[in-house]
Short mmCIF file of C-alpha atoms in Angstrom, two decimals:
data_model
loop_
_atom_site.label_atom_id
_atom_site.label_comp_id
_atom_site.label_asym_id
_atom_site.label_seq_id
_atom_site.Cartn_x
_atom_site.Cartn_y
_atom_site.Cartn_z
CA MET A 1 35.99 9.06 61.65
CA SER A 2 33.26 11.44 60.43
CA VAL A 3 29.66 10.46 59.78
CA ASN A 4 30.02 11.16 56.04
CA ALA A 5 33.04 8.89 55.77
CA THR A 6 31.16 6.11 57.53
CA ALA A 7 28.20 6.54 55.16
CA ASP A 8 30.50 6.35 52.12
CA THR A 9 32.10 3.14 53.30
CA THR A 10 28.73 1.52 53.95
CA THR A 11 27.07 2.53 50.68
CA ARG A 12 30.00 2.08 48.30
CA PRO A 13 30.11 -1.76 48.42
CA ARG A 14 26.37 -1.95 47.92
CA ASN A 15 26.43 0.38 44.89
CA SER A 16 29.46 -1.29 43.36
CA LYS A 17 27.90 -4.73 43.83
CA PHE A 18 24.72 -3.62 42.08
CA LYS A 19 26.67 -2.04 39.24
CA GLN A 20 28.75 -5.14 38.87
CA LYS A 21 25.68 -7.35 38.59
CA PHE A 22 24.10 -4.92 36.15
CA LYS A 23 27.18 -4.79 33.94
CA GLN A 24 27.58 -8.55 34.01
CA GLN A 25 23.85 -9.02 33.33
CA ARG A 26 23.38 -11.02 36.50
CA LEU A 27 20.37 -9.18 37.86
CA PRO A 28 17.33 -11.31 38.78
CA ALA A 29 15.38 -12.23 35.65
CA TRP A 30 12.78 -14.69 34.48
CA GLN A 31 14.18 -17.12 31.97
CA PRO A 32 11.48 -19.39 30.56
CA ILE A 33 12.47 -22.96 29.83
CA LEU A 34 10.76 -24.08 26.64
CA THR A 35 9.77 -27.67 27.11
CA ALA A 36 7.22 -29.93 25.47
CA ASP A 37 4.89 -29.46 28.43
CA THR A 38 4.75 -25.71 27.81
CA VAL A 39 5.14 -25.41 24.04
CA LEU A 40 2.67 -28.10 22.90
CA PRO A 41 -0.33 -26.63 24.78
CA ALA A 42 0.49 -23.22 23.30
CA PHE A 43 0.42 -24.62 19.75
CA PHE A 44 -2.90 -26.37 20.33
CA LEU A 45 -4.40 -23.34 22.09
CA ILE A 46 -3.49 -21.02 19.21
CA GLY A 47 -4.96 -23.50 16.73
CA LEU A 48 -8.20 -23.89 18.68
CA LEU A 49 -8.62 -20.11 19.04
CA PHE A 50 -7.51 -18.92 15.61
CA VAL A 51 -9.45 -21.36 13.42
CA PRO A 52 -12.93 -20.55 14.85
CA LEU A 53 -12.07 -16.85 14.89
CA GLY A 54 -11.01 -17.01 11.22
CA VAL A 55 -14.23 -18.82 10.29
CA ALA A 56 -16.25 -16.13 12.07
CA LEU A 57 -14.38 -13.37 10.23
CA LEU A 58 -15.05 -15.10 6.89
CA LEU A 59 -18.75 -15.39 7.71
CA PHE A 60 -18.95 -11.67 8.52
CA SER A 61 -17.08 -10.88 5.29
CA ASP A 62 -19.40 -13.10 3.24
CA SER A 63 -22.41 -11.28 4.68
CA VAL A 64 -21.24 -8.14 2.88
CA VAL A 65 -22.93 -7.82 -0.53
CA GLU A 66 -20.79 -6.14 -3.16
CA PHE A 67 -21.27 -5.28 -6.82
CA GLN A 68 -18.68 -3.80 -9.20
CA VAL A 69 -18.91 -2.16 -12.62
CA ASP A 70 -15.77 -1.48 -14.69
CA TYR A 71 -16.40 1.58 -16.84
CA THR A 72 -12.89 2.19 -18.19
CA ASP A 73 -13.82 1.37 -21.79
CA CYS A 74 -17.34 2.81 -21.88
CA ASN A 75 -18.49 4.57 -25.06
CA SER A 76 -19.50 8.21 -25.30
CA THR A 77 -23.21 8.99 -25.65
CA SER A 78 -22.63 12.25 -27.55
CA ASP A 79 -23.39 12.48 -31.26
CA ALA A 80 -20.27 14.61 -31.59
CA HIS A 81 -18.22 11.48 -30.84
CA GLN A 82 -20.08 9.20 -33.30
CA ILE A 83 -17.77 7.43 -35.76
CA ALA A 84 -20.44 5.35 -37.51
CA VAL A 85 -24.10 4.50 -37.18
CA GLY A 86 -24.49 3.15 -33.68
CA GLU A 87 -20.76 3.35 -32.98
CA TYR A 88 -19.18 5.91 -30.70
CA LEU A 89 -15.69 6.74 -29.52
CA GLN A 90 -14.63 5.48 -26.14
CA CYS A 91 -14.41 8.22 -23.57
CA LYS A 92 -10.84 7.25 -22.69
CA ASP A 93 -9.91 8.30 -26.27
CA VAL A 94 -12.11 11.40 -26.27
CA ILE A 95 -10.42 12.91 -23.21
CA THR A 96 -7.03 12.80 -24.94
CA GLU A 97 -8.23 15.09 -27.76
CA PRO A 98 -7.03 18.73 -27.69
CA SER A 99 -10.60 20.09 -27.41
CA PHE A 100 -11.14 18.13 -24.20
CA VAL A 101 -7.75 18.97 -22.72
CA HIS A 102 -8.44 22.67 -23.13
CA GLY A 103 -11.83 22.39 -21.45
CA THR A 104 -14.14 22.89 -24.44
CA ASP A 105 -15.50 19.35 -24.62
CA THR A 106 -17.08 16.81 -22.33
CA CYS A 107 -17.61 13.07 -22.42
CA MET A 108 -20.54 11.26 -20.85
CA CYS A 109 -21.08 7.53 -20.92
CA GLN A 110 -23.74 5.16 -19.65
CA ILE A 111 -23.53 1.51 -18.59
CA ASP A 112 -26.54 -0.71 -17.98
CA PHE A 113 -26.17 -3.48 -15.42
CA THR A 114 -28.26 -5.70 -13.18
CA ILE A 115 -27.91 -6.18 -9.44
CA GLU A 116 -28.69 -9.81 -8.73
CA LYS A 117 -28.95 -9.59 -4.93
CA THR A 118 -30.61 -6.91 -2.84
CA LEU A 119 -28.20 -4.68 -0.91
CA GLU A 120 -29.56 -4.08 2.57
CA LYS A 121 -28.86 -0.71 4.14
CA ASN A 122 -26.48 0.89 4.62
CA VAL A 123 -25.24 0.98 1.00
CA TYR A 124 -22.08 2.81 -0.02
CA MET A 125 -20.72 3.79 -3.41
CA TYR A 126 -16.96 3.65 -4.01
CA TYR A 127 -14.72 4.39 -6.96
CA GLY A 128 -11.83 2.03 -7.56
CA LEU A 129 -8.53 2.54 -9.36
CA ASP A 130 -6.07 -0.14 -10.45
CA ASN A 131 -2.33 0.22 -11.12
CA PHE A 132 -2.22 3.68 -9.51
CA TYR A 133 0.74 3.87 -7.13
CA GLN A 134 -0.37 6.36 -4.51
CA ASN A 135 2.18 4.74 -2.18
CA HIS A 136 5.18 6.07 -4.15
CA ARG A 137 7.44 7.93 -1.73
CA ARG A 138 7.81 11.13 -3.77
CA TYR A 139 4.09 11.17 -4.50
CA VAL A 140 3.12 10.76 -0.84
CA LYS A 141 5.44 13.61 0.21
CA SER A 142 4.23 15.96 -2.52
CA ARG A 143 1.78 17.98 -0.42
CA ASP A 144 1.69 20.86 2.06
CA ASP A 145 -0.18 19.94 5.24
CA LYS A 146 0.19 23.47 6.63
CA GLN A 147 -1.59 24.84 3.57
CA MET A 148 -4.39 22.28 4.02
CA GLN A 149 -4.81 23.39 7.65
CA GLY A 150 -5.74 26.88 6.46
CA ARG A 151 -2.45 28.62 7.20
CA VAL A 152 -1.26 31.40 4.92
CA VAL A 153 1.63 30.05 2.83
CA ASP A 154 3.88 32.55 1.06
CA GLU A 155 6.16 29.90 -0.41
CA PRO A 156 5.20 26.24 -0.82
CA PRO A 157 7.68 23.57 0.33
CA SER A 158 10.10 21.97 -2.08
CA ASP A 159 8.20 18.68 -1.78
CA CYS A 160 5.38 20.19 -3.85
CA ARG A 161 7.60 20.71 -6.90
CA PRO A 162 6.91 20.76 -9.82
CA PHE A 163 3.28 21.33 -8.76
CA ASP A 164 4.08 24.21 -6.41
CA ALA A 165 3.31 27.36 -8.40
CA ASP A 166 2.20 28.51 -11.84
CA PRO A 167 5.36 29.06 -13.95
CA ASP A 168 3.86 32.10 -15.75
CA SER A 169 2.22 34.07 -12.94
CA ASN A 170 4.29 32.55 -10.10
CA GLU A 171 1.08 32.22 -8.07
CA ILE A 172 0.86 29.29 -5.67
CA TYR A 173 -1.29 26.32 -6.54
CA ALA A 174 -4.11 25.83 -4.05
CA PRO A 175 -3.64 23.10 -3.04
CA CYS A 176 -0.09 22.34 -4.15
CA GLY A 177 1.58 18.99 -4.73
CA ALA A 178 1.15 15.91 -6.87
CA VAL A 179 -1.45 14.29 -4.58
CA ALA A 180 -3.92 17.15 -4.89
CA ASN A 181 -3.10 17.74 -8.56
CA SER A 182 -4.18 14.17 -9.42
CA LEU A 183 -7.57 14.47 -7.67
CA PHE A 184 -10.15 12.01 -8.98
CA ASN A 185 -12.77 14.08 -10.84
CA ASP A 186 -15.18 11.65 -12.50
CA THR A 187 -18.84 12.24 -11.62
CA LEU A 188 -20.93 9.12 -10.98
CA ARG A 189 -24.74 8.98 -11.01
CA LEU A 190 -26.95 5.94 -10.47
CA PHE A 191 -30.42 5.34 -11.92
CA VAL A 192 -33.06 2.63 -11.47
CA THR A 193 -34.29 1.52 -14.92
CA ASP A 194 -36.88 -1.07 -13.91
CA THR A 195 -39.87 -0.18 -16.13
CA LEU A 196 -42.23 -2.24 -13.96
CA LEU A 197 -41.78 0.29 -11.17
CA GLY A 198 -42.37 3.30 -13.38
CA PRO A 199 -40.05 5.71 -15.21
CA GLN A 200 -36.32 5.89 -14.68
CA ARG A 201 -35.47 7.16 -11.20
CA LYS A 202 -32.27 8.66 -9.88
CA VAL A 203 -30.82 6.97 -6.80
CA PRO A 204 -30.31 9.69 -4.14
CA LEU A 205 -26.68 9.89 -3.05
CA LEU A 206 -25.21 11.80 -0.09
CA LYS A 207 -21.80 13.46 -0.37
CA ASN A 208 -21.28 14.24 3.32
CA ASP A 209 -19.83 12.06 6.10
CA ILE A 210 -17.60 10.15 3.72
CA ALA A 211 -14.27 11.35 5.19
CA TRP A 212 -12.65 10.53 8.53
CA GLU A 213 -13.78 12.77 11.38
CA SER A 214 -10.17 13.29 12.46
CA ASP A 215 -9.31 14.58 8.99
CA LYS A 216 -12.27 16.94 8.81
CA ASN A 217 -11.83 18.35 12.31
CA ILE A 218 -8.04 18.55 12.55
CA LYS A 219 -6.16 18.27 9.27
CA PHE A 220 -8.28 20.26 6.79
CA HIS A 221 -9.50 23.82 7.27
CA ASN A 222 -10.09 26.77 4.96
CA PRO A 223 -8.09 29.99 5.37
CA PRO A 224 -9.97 32.91 6.95
CA GLY A 225 -12.08 34.97 4.56
CA GLU A 226 -14.63 34.46 1.81
CA LEU A 227 -14.15 31.40 -0.38
CA ASN A 228 -12.77 33.18 -3.45
CA ASP A 229 -9.55 34.70 -4.79
CA SER A 230 -10.45 38.36 -4.26
CA PRO A 231 -7.90 40.63 -2.51
CA ASP A 232 -9.68 39.90 0.79
CA GLY A 233 -10.63 36.33 -0.03
CA ALA A 234 -9.41 33.13 1.58
CA PHE A 235 -7.52 32.05 -1.54
CA LYS A 236 -6.02 35.34 -2.66
CA GLY A 237 -2.80 35.02 -4.63
CA THR A 238 -3.47 31.39 -5.58
CA VAL A 239 -4.55 29.54 -8.72
CA LYS A 240 -6.11 26.17 -9.38
CA PRO A 241 -3.78 23.16 -9.73
CA LEU A 242 -2.45 22.42 -13.20
CA TYR A 243 -4.82 19.56 -14.10
CA TRP A 244 -7.94 20.85 -12.35
CA THR A 245 -10.85 22.27 -14.34
CA LYS A 246 -12.02 24.62 -11.57
CA PRO A 247 -10.47 26.26 -8.48
CA VAL A 248 -10.65 24.73 -5.02
CA TRP A 249 -13.33 27.15 -3.77
CA GLN A 250 -15.72 25.89 -6.48
CA LEU A 251 -15.50 22.17 -5.70
CA ASP A 252 -18.99 22.31 -4.16
CA GLU A 253 -20.74 25.62 -4.74
CA GLU A 254 -24.04 24.22 -3.39
CA ASP A 255 -22.73 23.60 0.13
CA PRO A 256 -20.27 26.13 1.62
CA ASN A 257 -19.50 23.67 4.42
CA ASN A 258 -18.22 21.19 1.83
CA ASN A 259 -16.09 23.58 -0.18
CA GLY A 260 -12.45 24.57 -0.41
CA TYR A 261 -9.98 22.48 1.57
CA GLU A 262 -12.91 21.14 3.60
CA ASN A 263 -14.41 19.39 0.58
CA GLU A 264 -14.84 15.74 1.57
CA ASP A 265 -14.00 14.35 -1.87
CA LEU A 266 -10.66 16.16 -1.64
CA ILE A 267 -10.11 14.96 1.94
CA VAL A 268 -10.81 11.33 0.96
CA TRP A 269 -8.39 11.56 -1.97
CA MET A 270 -5.62 13.14 0.12
CA ARG A 271 -5.52 10.06 2.41
CA THR A 272 -3.21 8.08 0.13
CA ALA A 273 -3.72 4.35 -0.43
CA ALA A 274 -1.20 1.70 0.60
CA PHE A 275 -1.57 -0.50 -2.50
CA PRO A 276 -1.72 0.18 -6.26
CA SER A 277 -5.27 -1.23 -6.49
CA PHE A 278 -7.57 0.59 -4.10
CA ARG A 279 -11.03 1.98 -3.57
CA LYS A 280 -12.19 5.20 -1.96
CA LEU A 281 -15.59 6.12 -0.61
CA TYR A 282 -17.48 8.34 -3.04
CA ARG A 283 -21.10 8.56 -1.88
CA ARG A 284 -23.70 7.09 0.49
CA VAL A 285 -27.13 6.00 -0.62
CA ASP A 286 -29.76 8.20 1.03
CA HIS A 287 -32.01 5.72 2.85
CA SER A 288 -34.28 8.47 4.15
CA LYS A 289 -36.15 8.40 0.84
CA SER A 290 -39.16 6.09 0.87
CA GLN A 291 -38.20 4.16 -2.28
CA PHE A 292 -34.77 3.28 -0.84
CA LYS A 293 -35.65 3.23 2.86
CA ASN A 294 -34.36 -0.21 3.76
CA SER A 295 -32.25 -1.34 0.82
CA LEU A 296 -31.14 -1.00 -2.76
CA GLN A 297 -33.36 -3.53 -4.48
CA ASN A 298 -32.11 -6.03 -7.02
CA GLY A 299 -32.96 -5.30 -10.64
CA PRO A 300 -31.75 -3.27 -13.64
CA TYR A 301 -29.74 -0.10 -13.08
CA MET A 302 -27.80 2.38 -15.15
CA LEU A 303 -24.52 4.09 -14.26
CA GLU A 304 -24.02 7.51 -15.81
CA VAL A 305 -20.49 8.90 -15.77
CA ASP A 306 -19.01 12.29 -16.55
CA TYR A 307 -15.73 10.82 -17.77
CA ASN A 308 -12.81 13.12 -16.95
CA TYR A 309 -10.10 11.09 -15.23
CA PRO A 310 -7.42 9.62 -17.56
CA VAL A 311 -5.96 6.20 -16.72
CA SER A 312 -4.65 4.98 -20.09
CA SER A 313 -1.24 6.60 -19.60
CA PHE A 314 -0.39 4.27 -16.71
CA GLY A 315 -2.45 1.24 -17.80
CA GLY A 316 -5.03 1.73 -15.09
CA ARG A 317 -8.66 0.70 -14.74
CA LYS A 318 -11.65 2.47 -13.20
CA ARG A 319 -14.66 0.91 -11.53
CA MET A 320 -17.71 1.76 -9.50
CA ILE A 321 -18.44 -0.38 -6.44
CA LEU A 322 -21.70 -0.69 -4.52
CA SER A 323 -21.28 -2.38 -1.17
CA THR A 324 -22.84 -2.97 2.21
CA THR A 325 -20.74 -3.27 5.38
CA SER A 326 -20.50 -5.36 8.50
CA PHE A 327 -19.28 -4.24 11.93
CA LEU A 328 -15.77 -5.11 10.68
CA GLY A 329 -16.10 -2.85 7.64
CA GLY A 330 -16.27 -3.81 3.97
CA LYS A 331 -15.72 -7.12 2.25
CA ASN A 332 -12.24 -8.48 3.03
CA ASN A 333 -11.49 -12.20 3.23
CA PHE A 334 -7.78 -11.79 3.90
CA LEU A 335 -8.01 -11.49 7.68
CA GLY A 336 -10.20 -14.57 8.05
CA ILE A 337 -7.99 -16.64 5.74
CA ALA A 338 -4.89 -15.49 7.62
CA TYR A 339 -6.31 -16.56 11.00
CA ILE A 340 -7.40 -19.95 9.65
CA THR A 341 -4.01 -20.53 8.00
CA VAL A 342 -2.01 -19.65 11.12
CA GLY A 343 -4.33 -21.72 13.31
CA CYS A 344 -4.05 -24.79 11.06
CA ILE A 345 -0.26 -24.47 10.87
CA CYS A 346 0.04 -24.24 14.66
CA PHE A 347 -2.30 -27.17 15.19
CA LEU A 348 -0.37 -29.27 12.63
CA LEU A 349 2.96 -28.37 14.24
CA GLY A 350 1.51 -29.28 17.63
CA VAL A 351 0.51 -32.72 16.35
CA ILE A 352 3.93 -33.30 14.75
CA PHE A 353 5.84 -32.22 17.86
CA LEU A 354 3.55 -34.30 20.07
CA VAL A 355 4.28 -37.43 18.03
CA ILE A 356 8.01 -36.71 18.14
CA HIS A 357 7.86 -36.08 21.89
CA VAL A 358 5.91 -39.27 22.63
CA LYS A 359 8.16 -41.41 20.46
CA PHE A 360 11.59 -39.96 21.19
CA GLY A 361 11.23 -37.54 24.09
CA GLU A 362 11.92 -37.92 27.79
CA ARG A 363 10.09 -36.53 30.76
CA THR A 364 11.00 -33.00 31.75
CA THR A 365 11.49 -33.98 35.39
CA LYS A 366 14.31 -36.25 34.39
CA HIS A 367 16.28 -33.29 33.03
CA LEU A 368 15.39 -30.99 35.89
CA ASN A 369 16.59 -33.49 38.53
CA ILE A 370 20.08 -33.91 37.07
CA ASN A 371 22.88 -33.42 39.64
CA GLN A 372 26.51 -34.39 40.13
CA ASN A 373 25.51 -37.88 41.18
CA THR A 374 23.45 -38.62 38.10
CA PRO A 375 25.10 -41.42 36.09
CA TYR A 376 26.19 -40.58 32.55
CA SER A 377 24.43 -42.41 29.77
CA GLU A 378 24.85 -42.15 26.01
#
């Protein structure tokens, strides 16, 4: 008999035996036996760990100071929108007029409010929208990521329709899609109105470092060329989106590093929200100024808004939020409440099962030592 034949006869039984065990699911495995001695400590351990952790998360969340101002129904300050002595149209009605829609009118409103508790640095300004479903599947898909990365796009994807190109000139929208077309375009300004500290002062706000670093460095880049639509420009052959008042290369004419697709307001908006009520970072309070070095002091303030963004058509609301943060982020009680709830439920179940086990259960060793000689008992 040859050497190969001998090798086949010696290896075949071993391979077939392994395959047989594998197919019959008889390979060595760890099968935990859930008994009272193992389950009850787990319930109590989860309860003892989760409840203190949830309390700690709630304490960190409560340390965040937050203040909100709803400005959806604010009145215009322009005499052109006066309907009676001391009475003005609401900006949400002004922006539906034909003169505003065609870009020949503006609406500014002011809201006075008082911050009751000092906001220690760092202080952030957010805008909030309610009843806006950025999580709708067709809305989320309506964008062109290749275009946002600065690539030359001759034909936008079908997902951008109907916001893909101008129907008259057939020029591509820059950027295309429903997400970009619905960009939030209200302008928010904050003023200190405490007369004891002198005349009205504008709170300095920073518009940089409000977007994710990964978005700025990877996902959003301008095409090569000057930021204009000239024949050699970065945005040649494109037009502004349908509902925008200015093209993408004029979003921030003061800072070329914050213009075009690299504009941080645009980047923040393009990261769609998961829920219909959401907030997005708008500005950061500049704490390098001496008057606001360590905090935003309590007292009277005034919010001034260039009101452009319509929300009445979908029953939405708009608000401005001032907030501090903790190392966990902004104010959010959900995580702490969830940990406490799960911990209490586990601890309660542990107590219930322990009572049942003590009253009706039997020792685990009694079941493990059962053999053919063990007498049967009902």
